[in-house]
mmCIF file of C-alpha atoms (C1' of nucleotides) in Angstrom:
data_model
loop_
_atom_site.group_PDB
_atom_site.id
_atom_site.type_symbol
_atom_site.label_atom_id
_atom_site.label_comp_id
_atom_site.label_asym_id
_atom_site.label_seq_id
_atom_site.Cartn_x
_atom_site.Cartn_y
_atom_site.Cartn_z
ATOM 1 C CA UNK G 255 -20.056 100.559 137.202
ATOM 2 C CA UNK G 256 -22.482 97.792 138.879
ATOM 3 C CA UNK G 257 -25.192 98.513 135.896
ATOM 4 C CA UNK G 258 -22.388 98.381 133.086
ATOM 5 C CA UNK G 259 -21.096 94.993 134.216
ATOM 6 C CA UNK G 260 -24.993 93.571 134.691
ATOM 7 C CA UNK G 261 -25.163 95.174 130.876
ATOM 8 C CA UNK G 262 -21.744 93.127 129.729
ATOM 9 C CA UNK G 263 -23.174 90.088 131.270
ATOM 10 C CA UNK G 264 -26.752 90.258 129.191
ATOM 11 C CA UNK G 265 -24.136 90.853 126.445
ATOM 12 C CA UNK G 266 -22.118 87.938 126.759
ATOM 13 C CA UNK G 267 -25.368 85.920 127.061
ATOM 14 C CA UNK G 268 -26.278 87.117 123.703
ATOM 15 C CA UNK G 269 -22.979 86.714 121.986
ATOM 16 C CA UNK G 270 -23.680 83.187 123.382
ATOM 17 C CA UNK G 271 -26.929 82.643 121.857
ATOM 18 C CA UNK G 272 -25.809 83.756 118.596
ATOM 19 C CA UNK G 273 -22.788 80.831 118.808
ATOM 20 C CA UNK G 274 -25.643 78.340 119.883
ATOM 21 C CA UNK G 275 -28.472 79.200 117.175
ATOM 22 C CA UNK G 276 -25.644 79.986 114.207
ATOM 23 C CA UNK G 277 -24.725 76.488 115.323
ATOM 24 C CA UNK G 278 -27.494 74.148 115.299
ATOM 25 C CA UNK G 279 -29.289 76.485 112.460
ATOM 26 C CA UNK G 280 -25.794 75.523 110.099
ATOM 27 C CA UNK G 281 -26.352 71.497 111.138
ATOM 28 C CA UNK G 282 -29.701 72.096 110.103
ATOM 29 C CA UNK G 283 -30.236 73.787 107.357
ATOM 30 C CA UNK G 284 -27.035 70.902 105.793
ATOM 31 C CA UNK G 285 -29.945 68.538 105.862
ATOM 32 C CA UNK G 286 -32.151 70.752 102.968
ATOM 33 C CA UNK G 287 -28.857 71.303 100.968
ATOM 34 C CA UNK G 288 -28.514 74.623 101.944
ATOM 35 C CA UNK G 289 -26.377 77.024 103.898
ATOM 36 C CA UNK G 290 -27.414 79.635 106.073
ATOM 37 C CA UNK G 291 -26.064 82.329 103.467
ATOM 38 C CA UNK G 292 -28.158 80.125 100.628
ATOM 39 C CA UNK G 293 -31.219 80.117 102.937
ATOM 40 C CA UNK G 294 -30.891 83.566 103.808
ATOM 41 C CA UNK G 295 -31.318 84.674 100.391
ATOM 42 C CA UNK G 296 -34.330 82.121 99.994
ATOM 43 C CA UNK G 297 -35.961 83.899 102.728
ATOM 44 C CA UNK G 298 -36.027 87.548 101.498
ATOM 45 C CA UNK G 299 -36.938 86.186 98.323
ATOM 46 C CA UNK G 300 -39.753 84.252 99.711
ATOM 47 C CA UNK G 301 -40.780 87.462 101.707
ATOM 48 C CA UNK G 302 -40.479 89.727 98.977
ATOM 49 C CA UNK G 303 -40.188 88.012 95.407
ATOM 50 C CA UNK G 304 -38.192 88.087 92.641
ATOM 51 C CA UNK G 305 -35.291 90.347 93.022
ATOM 52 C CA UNK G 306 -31.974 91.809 90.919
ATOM 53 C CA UNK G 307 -29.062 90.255 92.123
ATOM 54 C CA UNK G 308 -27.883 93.870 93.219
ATOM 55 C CA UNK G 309 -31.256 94.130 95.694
ATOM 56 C CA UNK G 310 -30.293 90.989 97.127
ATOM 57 C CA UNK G 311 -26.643 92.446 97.686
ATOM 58 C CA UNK G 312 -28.052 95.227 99.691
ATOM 59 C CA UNK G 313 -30.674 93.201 101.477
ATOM 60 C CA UNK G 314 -27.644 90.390 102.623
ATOM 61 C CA UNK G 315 -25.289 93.464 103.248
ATOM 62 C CA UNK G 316 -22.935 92.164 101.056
ATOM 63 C CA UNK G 317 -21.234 92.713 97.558
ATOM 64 C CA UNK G 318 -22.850 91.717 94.331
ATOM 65 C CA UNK G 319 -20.000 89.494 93.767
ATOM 66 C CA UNK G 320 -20.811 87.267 96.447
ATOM 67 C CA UNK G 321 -24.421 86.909 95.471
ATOM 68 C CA UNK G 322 -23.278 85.754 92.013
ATOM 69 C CA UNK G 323 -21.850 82.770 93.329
ATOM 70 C CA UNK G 324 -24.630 82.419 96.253
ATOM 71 C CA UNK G 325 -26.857 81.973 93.103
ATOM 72 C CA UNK G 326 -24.983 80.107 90.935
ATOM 73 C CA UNK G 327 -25.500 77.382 93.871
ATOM 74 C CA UNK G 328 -29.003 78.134 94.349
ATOM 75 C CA UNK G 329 -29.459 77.418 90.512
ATOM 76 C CA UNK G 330 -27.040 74.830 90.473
ATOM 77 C CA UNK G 331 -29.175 72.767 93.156
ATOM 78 C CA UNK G 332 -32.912 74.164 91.343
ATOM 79 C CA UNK G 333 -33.898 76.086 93.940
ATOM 80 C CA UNK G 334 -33.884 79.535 91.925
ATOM 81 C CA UNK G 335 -33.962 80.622 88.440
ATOM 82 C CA UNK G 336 -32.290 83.602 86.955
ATOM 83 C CA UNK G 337 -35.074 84.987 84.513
ATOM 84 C CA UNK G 338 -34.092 88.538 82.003
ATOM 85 C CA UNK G 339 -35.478 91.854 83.682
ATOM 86 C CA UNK G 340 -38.395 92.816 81.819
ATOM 87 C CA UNK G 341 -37.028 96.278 81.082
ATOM 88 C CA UNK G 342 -32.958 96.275 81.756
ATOM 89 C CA UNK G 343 -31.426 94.126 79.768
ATOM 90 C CA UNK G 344 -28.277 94.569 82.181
ATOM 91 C CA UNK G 345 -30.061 92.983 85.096
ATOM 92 C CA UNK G 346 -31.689 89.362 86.247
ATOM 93 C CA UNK G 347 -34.104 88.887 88.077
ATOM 94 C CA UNK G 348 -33.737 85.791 90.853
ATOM 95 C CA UNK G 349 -37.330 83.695 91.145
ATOM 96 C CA UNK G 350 -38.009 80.807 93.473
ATOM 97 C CA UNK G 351 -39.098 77.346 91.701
ATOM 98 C CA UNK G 352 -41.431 75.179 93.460
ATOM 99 C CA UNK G 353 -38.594 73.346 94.687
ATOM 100 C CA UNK G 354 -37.905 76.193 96.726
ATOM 101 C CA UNK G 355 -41.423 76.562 98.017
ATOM 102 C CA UNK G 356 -41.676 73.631 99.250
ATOM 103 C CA UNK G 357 -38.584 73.516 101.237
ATOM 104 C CA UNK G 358 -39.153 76.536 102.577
ATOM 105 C CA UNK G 359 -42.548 76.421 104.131
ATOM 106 C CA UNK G 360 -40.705 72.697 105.771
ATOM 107 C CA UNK G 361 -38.198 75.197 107.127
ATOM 108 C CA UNK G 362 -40.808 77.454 108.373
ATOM 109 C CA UNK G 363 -42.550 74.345 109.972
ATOM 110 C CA UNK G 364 -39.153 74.014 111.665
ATOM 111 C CA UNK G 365 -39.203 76.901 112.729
ATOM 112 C CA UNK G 366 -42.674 76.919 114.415
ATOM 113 C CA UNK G 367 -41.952 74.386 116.368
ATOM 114 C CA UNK G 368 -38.508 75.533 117.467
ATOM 115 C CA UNK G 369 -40.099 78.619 118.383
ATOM 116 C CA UNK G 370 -42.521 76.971 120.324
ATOM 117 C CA UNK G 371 -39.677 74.946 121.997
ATOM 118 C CA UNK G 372 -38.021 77.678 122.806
ATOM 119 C CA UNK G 373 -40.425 79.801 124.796
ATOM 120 C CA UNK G 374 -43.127 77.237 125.750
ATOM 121 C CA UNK G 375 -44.257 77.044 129.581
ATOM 122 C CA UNK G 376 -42.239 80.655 129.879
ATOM 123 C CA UNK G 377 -45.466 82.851 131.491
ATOM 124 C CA UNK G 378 -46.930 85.536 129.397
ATOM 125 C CA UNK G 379 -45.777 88.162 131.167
ATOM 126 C CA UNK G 380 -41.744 87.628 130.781
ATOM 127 C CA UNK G 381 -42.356 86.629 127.255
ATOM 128 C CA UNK G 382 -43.992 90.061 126.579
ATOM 129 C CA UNK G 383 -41.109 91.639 128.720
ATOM 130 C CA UNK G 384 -38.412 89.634 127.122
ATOM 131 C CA UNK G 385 -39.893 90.497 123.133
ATOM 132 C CA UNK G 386 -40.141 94.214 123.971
ATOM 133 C CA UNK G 387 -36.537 94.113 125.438
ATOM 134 C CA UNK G 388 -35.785 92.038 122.228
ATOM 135 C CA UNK G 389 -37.462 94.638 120.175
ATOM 136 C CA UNK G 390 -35.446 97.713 122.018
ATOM 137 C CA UNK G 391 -32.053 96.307 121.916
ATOM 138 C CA UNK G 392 -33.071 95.786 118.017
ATOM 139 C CA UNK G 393 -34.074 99.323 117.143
ATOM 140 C CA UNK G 394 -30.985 100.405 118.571
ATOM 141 C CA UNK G 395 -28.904 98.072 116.609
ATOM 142 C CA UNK G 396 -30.553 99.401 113.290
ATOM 143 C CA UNK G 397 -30.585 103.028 114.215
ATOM 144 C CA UNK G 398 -26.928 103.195 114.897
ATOM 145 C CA UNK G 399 -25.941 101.266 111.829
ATOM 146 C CA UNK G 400 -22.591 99.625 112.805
ATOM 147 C CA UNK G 401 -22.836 100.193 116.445
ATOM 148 C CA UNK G 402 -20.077 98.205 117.319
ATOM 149 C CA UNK G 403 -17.757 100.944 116.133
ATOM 150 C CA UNK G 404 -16.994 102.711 119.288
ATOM 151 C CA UNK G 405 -13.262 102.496 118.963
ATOM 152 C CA UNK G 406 -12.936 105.765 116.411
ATOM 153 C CA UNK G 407 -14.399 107.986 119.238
ATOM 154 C CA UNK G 408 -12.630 105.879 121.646
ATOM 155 C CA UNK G 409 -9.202 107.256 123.353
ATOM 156 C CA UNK D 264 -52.137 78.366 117.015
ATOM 157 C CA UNK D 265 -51.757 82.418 117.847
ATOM 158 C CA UNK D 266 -49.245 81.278 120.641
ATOM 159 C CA UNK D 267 -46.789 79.573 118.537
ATOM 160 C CA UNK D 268 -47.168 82.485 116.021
ATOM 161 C CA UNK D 269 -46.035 85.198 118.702
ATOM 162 C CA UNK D 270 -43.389 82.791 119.170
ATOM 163 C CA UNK D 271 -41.994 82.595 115.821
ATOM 164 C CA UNK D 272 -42.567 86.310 115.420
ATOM 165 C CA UNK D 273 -40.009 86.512 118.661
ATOM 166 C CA UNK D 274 -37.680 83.593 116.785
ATOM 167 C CA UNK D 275 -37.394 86.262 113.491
ATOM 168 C CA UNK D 276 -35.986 88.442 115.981
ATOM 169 C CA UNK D 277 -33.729 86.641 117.304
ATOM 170 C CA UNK D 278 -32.258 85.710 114.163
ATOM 171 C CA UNK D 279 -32.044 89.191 112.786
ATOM 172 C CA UNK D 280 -30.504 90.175 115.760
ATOM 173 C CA UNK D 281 -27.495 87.641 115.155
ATOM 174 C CA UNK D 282 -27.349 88.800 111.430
ATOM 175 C CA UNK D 283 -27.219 91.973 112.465
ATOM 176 C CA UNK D 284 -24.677 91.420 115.189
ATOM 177 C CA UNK D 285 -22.863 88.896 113.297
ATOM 178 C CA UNK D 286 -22.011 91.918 111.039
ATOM 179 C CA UNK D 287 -21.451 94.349 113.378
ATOM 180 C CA UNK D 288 -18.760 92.237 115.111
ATOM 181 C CA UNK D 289 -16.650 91.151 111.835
ATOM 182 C CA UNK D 290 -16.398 94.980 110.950
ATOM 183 C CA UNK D 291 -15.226 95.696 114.631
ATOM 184 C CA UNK D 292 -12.811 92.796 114.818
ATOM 185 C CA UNK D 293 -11.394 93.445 111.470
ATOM 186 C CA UNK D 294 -9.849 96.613 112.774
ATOM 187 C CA UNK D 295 -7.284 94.356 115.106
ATOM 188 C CA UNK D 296 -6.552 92.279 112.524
ATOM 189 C CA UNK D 297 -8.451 89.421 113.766
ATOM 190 C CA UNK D 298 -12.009 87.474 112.814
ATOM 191 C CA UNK D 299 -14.884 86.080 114.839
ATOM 192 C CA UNK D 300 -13.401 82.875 115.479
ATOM 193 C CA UNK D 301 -9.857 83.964 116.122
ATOM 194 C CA UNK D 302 -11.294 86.098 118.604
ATOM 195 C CA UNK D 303 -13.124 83.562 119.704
ATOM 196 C CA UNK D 304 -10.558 81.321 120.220
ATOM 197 C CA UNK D 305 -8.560 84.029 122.064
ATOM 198 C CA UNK D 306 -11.547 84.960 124.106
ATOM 199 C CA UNK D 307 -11.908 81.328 125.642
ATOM 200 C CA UNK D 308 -8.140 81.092 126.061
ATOM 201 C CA UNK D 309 -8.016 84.256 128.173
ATOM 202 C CA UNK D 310 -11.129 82.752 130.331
ATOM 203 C CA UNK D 311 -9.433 79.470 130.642
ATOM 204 C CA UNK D 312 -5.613 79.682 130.384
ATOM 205 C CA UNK D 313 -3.210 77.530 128.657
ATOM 206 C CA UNK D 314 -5.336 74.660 126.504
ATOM 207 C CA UNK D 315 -4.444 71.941 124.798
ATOM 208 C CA UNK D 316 -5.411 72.366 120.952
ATOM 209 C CA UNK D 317 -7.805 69.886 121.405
ATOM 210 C CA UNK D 318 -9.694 71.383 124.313
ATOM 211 C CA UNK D 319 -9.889 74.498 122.480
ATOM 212 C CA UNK D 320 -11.452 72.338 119.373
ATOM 213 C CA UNK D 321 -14.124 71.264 121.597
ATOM 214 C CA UNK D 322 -14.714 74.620 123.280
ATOM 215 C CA UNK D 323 -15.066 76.441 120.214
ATOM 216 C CA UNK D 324 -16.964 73.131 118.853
ATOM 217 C CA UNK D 325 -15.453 72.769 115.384
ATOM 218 C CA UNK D 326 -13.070 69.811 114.401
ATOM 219 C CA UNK D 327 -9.083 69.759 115.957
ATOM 220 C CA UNK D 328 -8.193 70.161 112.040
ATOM 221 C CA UNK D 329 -9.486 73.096 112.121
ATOM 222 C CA UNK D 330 -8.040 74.552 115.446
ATOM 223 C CA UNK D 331 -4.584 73.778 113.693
ATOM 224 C CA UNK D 332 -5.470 76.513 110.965
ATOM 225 C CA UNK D 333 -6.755 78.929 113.676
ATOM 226 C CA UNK D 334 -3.691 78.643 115.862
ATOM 227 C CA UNK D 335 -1.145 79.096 112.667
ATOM 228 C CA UNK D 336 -2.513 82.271 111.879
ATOM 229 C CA UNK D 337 -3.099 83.775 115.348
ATOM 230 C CA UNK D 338 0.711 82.673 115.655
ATOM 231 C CA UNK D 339 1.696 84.371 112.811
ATOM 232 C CA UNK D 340 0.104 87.554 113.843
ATOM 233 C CA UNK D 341 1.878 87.116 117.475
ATOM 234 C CA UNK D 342 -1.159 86.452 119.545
ATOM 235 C CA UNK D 343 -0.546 83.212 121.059
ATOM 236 C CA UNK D 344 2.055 80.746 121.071
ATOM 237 C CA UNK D 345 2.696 77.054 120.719
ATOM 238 C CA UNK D 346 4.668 75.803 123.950
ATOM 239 C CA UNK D 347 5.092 71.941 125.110
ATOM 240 C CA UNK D 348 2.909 70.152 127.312
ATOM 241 C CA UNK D 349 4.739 69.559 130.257
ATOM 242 C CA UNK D 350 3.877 66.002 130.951
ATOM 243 C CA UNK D 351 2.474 65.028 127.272
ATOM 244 C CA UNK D 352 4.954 65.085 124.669
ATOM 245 C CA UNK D 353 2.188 65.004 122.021
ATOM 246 C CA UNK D 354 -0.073 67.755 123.037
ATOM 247 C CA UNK D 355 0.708 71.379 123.286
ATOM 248 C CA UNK D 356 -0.351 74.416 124.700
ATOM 249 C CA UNK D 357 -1.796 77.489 123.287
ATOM 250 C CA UNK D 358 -0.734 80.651 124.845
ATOM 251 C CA UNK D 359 -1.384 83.953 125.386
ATOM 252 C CA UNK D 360 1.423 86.694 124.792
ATOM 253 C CA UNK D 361 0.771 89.922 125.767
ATOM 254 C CA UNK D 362 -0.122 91.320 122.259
ATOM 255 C CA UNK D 363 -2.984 89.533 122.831
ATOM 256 C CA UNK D 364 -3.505 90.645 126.648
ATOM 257 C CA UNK D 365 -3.271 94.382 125.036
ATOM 258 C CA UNK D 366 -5.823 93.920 122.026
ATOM 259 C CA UNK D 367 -8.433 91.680 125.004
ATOM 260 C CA UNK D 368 -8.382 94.072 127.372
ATOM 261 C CA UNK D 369 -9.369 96.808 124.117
ATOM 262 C CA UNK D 370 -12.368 94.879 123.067
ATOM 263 C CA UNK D 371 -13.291 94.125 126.485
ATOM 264 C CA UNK D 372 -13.462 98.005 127.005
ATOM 265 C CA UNK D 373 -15.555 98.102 123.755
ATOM 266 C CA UNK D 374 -17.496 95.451 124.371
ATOM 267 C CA UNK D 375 -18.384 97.290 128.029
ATOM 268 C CA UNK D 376 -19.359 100.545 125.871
ATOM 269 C CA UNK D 377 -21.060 99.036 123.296
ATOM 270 C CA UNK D 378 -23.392 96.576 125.808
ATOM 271 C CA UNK D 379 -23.883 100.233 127.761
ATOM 272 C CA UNK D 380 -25.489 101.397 124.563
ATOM 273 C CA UNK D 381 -27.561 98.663 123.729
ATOM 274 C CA UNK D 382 -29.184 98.742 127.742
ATOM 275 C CA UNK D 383 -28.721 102.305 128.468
ATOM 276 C CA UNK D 384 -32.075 103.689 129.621
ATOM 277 C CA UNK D 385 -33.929 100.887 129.448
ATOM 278 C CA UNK D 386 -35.980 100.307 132.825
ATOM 279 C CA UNK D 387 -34.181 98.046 135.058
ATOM 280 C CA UNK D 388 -37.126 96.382 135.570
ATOM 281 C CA UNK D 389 -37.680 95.891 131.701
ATOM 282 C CA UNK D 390 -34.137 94.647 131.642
ATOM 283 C CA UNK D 391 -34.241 92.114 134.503
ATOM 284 C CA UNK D 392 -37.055 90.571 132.999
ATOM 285 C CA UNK D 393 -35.202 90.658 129.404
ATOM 286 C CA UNK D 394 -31.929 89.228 130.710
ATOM 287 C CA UNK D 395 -34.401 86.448 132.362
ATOM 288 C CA UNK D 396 -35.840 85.618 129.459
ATOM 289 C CA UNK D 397 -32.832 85.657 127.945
ATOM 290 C CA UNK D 398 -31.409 82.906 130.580
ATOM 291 C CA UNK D 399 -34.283 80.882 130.307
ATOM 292 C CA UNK D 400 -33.793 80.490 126.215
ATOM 293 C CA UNK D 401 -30.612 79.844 126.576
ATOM 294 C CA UNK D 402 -30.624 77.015 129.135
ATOM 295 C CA UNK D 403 -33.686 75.346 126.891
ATOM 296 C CA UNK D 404 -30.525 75.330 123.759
ATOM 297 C CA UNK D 405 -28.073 74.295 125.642
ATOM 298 C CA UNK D 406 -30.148 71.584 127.200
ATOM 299 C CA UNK D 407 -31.314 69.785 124.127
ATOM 300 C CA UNK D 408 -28.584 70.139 122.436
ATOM 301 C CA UNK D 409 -29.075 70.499 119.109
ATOM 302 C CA UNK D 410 -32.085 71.744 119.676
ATOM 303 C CA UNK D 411 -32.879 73.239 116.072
ATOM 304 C CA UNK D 412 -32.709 69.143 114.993
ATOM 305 C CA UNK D 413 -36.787 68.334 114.648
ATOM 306 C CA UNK D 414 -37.230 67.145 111.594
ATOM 307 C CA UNK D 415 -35.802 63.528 112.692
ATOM 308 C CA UNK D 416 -39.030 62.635 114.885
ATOM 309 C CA UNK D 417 -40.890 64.744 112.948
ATOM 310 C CA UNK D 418 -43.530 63.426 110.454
ATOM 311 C "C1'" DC M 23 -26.797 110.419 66.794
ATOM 312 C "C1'" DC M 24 -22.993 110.144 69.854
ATOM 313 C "C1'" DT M 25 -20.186 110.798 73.826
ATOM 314 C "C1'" DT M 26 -19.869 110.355 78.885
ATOM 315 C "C1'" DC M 27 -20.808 108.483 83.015
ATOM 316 C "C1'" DA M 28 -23.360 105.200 86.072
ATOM 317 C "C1'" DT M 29 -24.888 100.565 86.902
ATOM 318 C "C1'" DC M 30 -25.415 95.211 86.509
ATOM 319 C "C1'" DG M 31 -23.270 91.050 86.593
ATOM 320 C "C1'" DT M 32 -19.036 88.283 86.391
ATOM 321 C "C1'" DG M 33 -13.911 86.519 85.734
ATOM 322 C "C1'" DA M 34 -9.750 86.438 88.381
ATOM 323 C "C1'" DT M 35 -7.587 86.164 92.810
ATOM 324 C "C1'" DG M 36 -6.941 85.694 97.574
ATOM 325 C "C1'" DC M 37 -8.177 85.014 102.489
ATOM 326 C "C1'" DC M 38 -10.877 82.710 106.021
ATOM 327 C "C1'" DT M 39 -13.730 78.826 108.080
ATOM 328 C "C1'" DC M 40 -14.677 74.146 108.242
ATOM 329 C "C1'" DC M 41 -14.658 69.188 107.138
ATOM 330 C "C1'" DT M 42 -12.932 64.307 106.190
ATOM 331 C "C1'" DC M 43 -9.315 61.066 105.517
ATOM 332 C "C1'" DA M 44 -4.773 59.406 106.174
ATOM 333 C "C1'" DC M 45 -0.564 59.390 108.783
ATOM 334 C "C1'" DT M 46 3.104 60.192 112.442
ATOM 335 C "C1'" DA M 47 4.299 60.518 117.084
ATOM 336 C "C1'" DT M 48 2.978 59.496 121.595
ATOM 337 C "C1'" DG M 49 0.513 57.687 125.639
ATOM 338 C "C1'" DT M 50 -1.715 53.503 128.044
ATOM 339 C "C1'" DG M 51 -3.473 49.262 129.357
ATOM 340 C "C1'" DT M 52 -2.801 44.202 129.445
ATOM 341 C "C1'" DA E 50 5.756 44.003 123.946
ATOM 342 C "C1'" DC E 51 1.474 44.694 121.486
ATOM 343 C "C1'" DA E 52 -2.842 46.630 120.640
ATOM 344 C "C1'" DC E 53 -5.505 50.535 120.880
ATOM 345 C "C1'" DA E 54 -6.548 55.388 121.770
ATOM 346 C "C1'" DT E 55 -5.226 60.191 121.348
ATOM 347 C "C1'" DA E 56 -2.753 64.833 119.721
ATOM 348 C "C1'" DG E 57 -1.644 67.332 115.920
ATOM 349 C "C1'" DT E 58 -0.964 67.955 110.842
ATOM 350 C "C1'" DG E 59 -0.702 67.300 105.452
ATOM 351 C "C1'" DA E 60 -3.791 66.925 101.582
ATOM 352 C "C1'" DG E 61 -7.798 68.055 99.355
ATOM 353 C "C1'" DG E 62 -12.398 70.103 98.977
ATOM 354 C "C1'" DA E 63 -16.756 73.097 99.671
ATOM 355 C "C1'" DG E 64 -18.244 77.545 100.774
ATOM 356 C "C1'" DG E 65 -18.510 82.624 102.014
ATOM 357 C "C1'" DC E 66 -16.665 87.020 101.298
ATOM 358 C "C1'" DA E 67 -13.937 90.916 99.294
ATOM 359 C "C1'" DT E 68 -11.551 93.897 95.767
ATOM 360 C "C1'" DC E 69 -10.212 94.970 91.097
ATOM 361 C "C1'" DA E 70 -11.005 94.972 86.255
ATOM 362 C "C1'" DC E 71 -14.010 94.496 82.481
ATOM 363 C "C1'" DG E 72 -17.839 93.978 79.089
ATOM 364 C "C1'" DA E 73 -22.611 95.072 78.308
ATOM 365 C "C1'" DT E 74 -26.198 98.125 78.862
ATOM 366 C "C1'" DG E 75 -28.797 102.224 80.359
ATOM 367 C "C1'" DA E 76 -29.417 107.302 80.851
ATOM 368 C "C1'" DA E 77 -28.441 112.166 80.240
ATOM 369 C "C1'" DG E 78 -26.789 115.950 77.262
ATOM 370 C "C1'" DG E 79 -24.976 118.099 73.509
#
DNA sequence: CCTTCATCGTGATGCCTCCTCACTATGTGT
DNA sequence: ACACATAGTGAGGAGGCATCACGATGAAGG
């Protein structure tokens, strides 16, 4: 019982840090014009280049409809393009502009330096500690899929 | 240079870690009829007890206007109710009915399980040193406020 | 070639979160 | 009393997200 309630504790700290950082990353990323969704979708494209709206779906983990609109923003405010798919006439294919580009390597700038903010003057060895503990609590997130279901094989 | 990048390589986590619980949590929440903030809001108001609307505004840091459209619909789904302030005829006080006691206590119990699986086997020493780590970023955000605000004295 | 079925994107609709501005009803201080 | 601050809400608006229905296109088989 003692080591469940130490593990609801580190639990609530983490539901905490996700207020805090959805916070101050939604005042933020306002200033660019963007929205975390909008950025969100900047950064996988950025990462891994143009994409059909339906990859984009699946990589945001949610419906195609949504991504229609996300993009009609994006294009709205020049920060993508929707260019024909080269061989399915059906699909589009989402591209950065340079607009993007440049925004996004200032975000990534930001982000450097709120990093560093973060976890400067912390010694090596928790930092190491605290990424690997990061990195476990992570796998096990992804390998259970929607792990906060318990309920079903609750009662 | 190589620092600040094993910093920002820790920051990505972090945020895909609130994506991914982000997600996790709307599914699970959905099932009681309720959504992140609503639970939020019910969540601080089981902590705290009876608030005035506008305490919970600043708890849950979003605008009063907003709490107003929060409270209506946890009212009309019976979780809390709207009483008098005692002594100030303006204010009033959001309450807890039991409803809301029942569905707490259930994701309280869930929440137990599902921080049991995320920590589970992991060496306490490992976790110590995680939940440390975890402390120390977290006091850093909530001491600079909005912390993720750098451009301003930036360039 | 022509059906049949799957897939891509989008219009229509509806719910939720959040904000600002304006306004009423109340407190409070001088 | 009078001015000023505070609590909550109506109005109006921007977004994010979902489902359902639909048109356009692709792919597989007869």
């Amino acid at each position: 019982m003692k080591v469940i309630d130490r593990h609801e504790a580190a639990l609530d700290r983490i539901l905490e840090l996700v207020v805090l950082l959805n916070h101050d990353m939604t005042q933020s990323l306002a200033r660019d014009g963007l929205t975390v969704s909008r950025a969100h979708l900047l950064w996988e494209l950025r990462h891994r280049g143009p994409m059909t709206q339906r990859d984009v779906a699946e990589a945001l983990k949610v419906s195609a409809r949504t991504i229609t609109g996300l993009v009609d923003g994006l294009v709205a405010t020049g920060f993508v393009t929707r260019e024909p798919h080269p061989t399915d006439r059906r699909a589009t294919l989402v591209t950065f502009t340079e607009h993007a580009a440049t925004t996004v390597a200032a975000m990534e700038r930001d982000q450097q330096k709120f990093a560093h903010l973060l976890f400067a003057g912390m010694p090596d060895e928790q930092f190491d500690c605290f990424v690997a503990g990061l990195g476990d609590v992570l796998t096990r997130l992804r390998d259970q899929g929607l792990s906060y279901e318990i309920r079903e094989d609750d009662q």
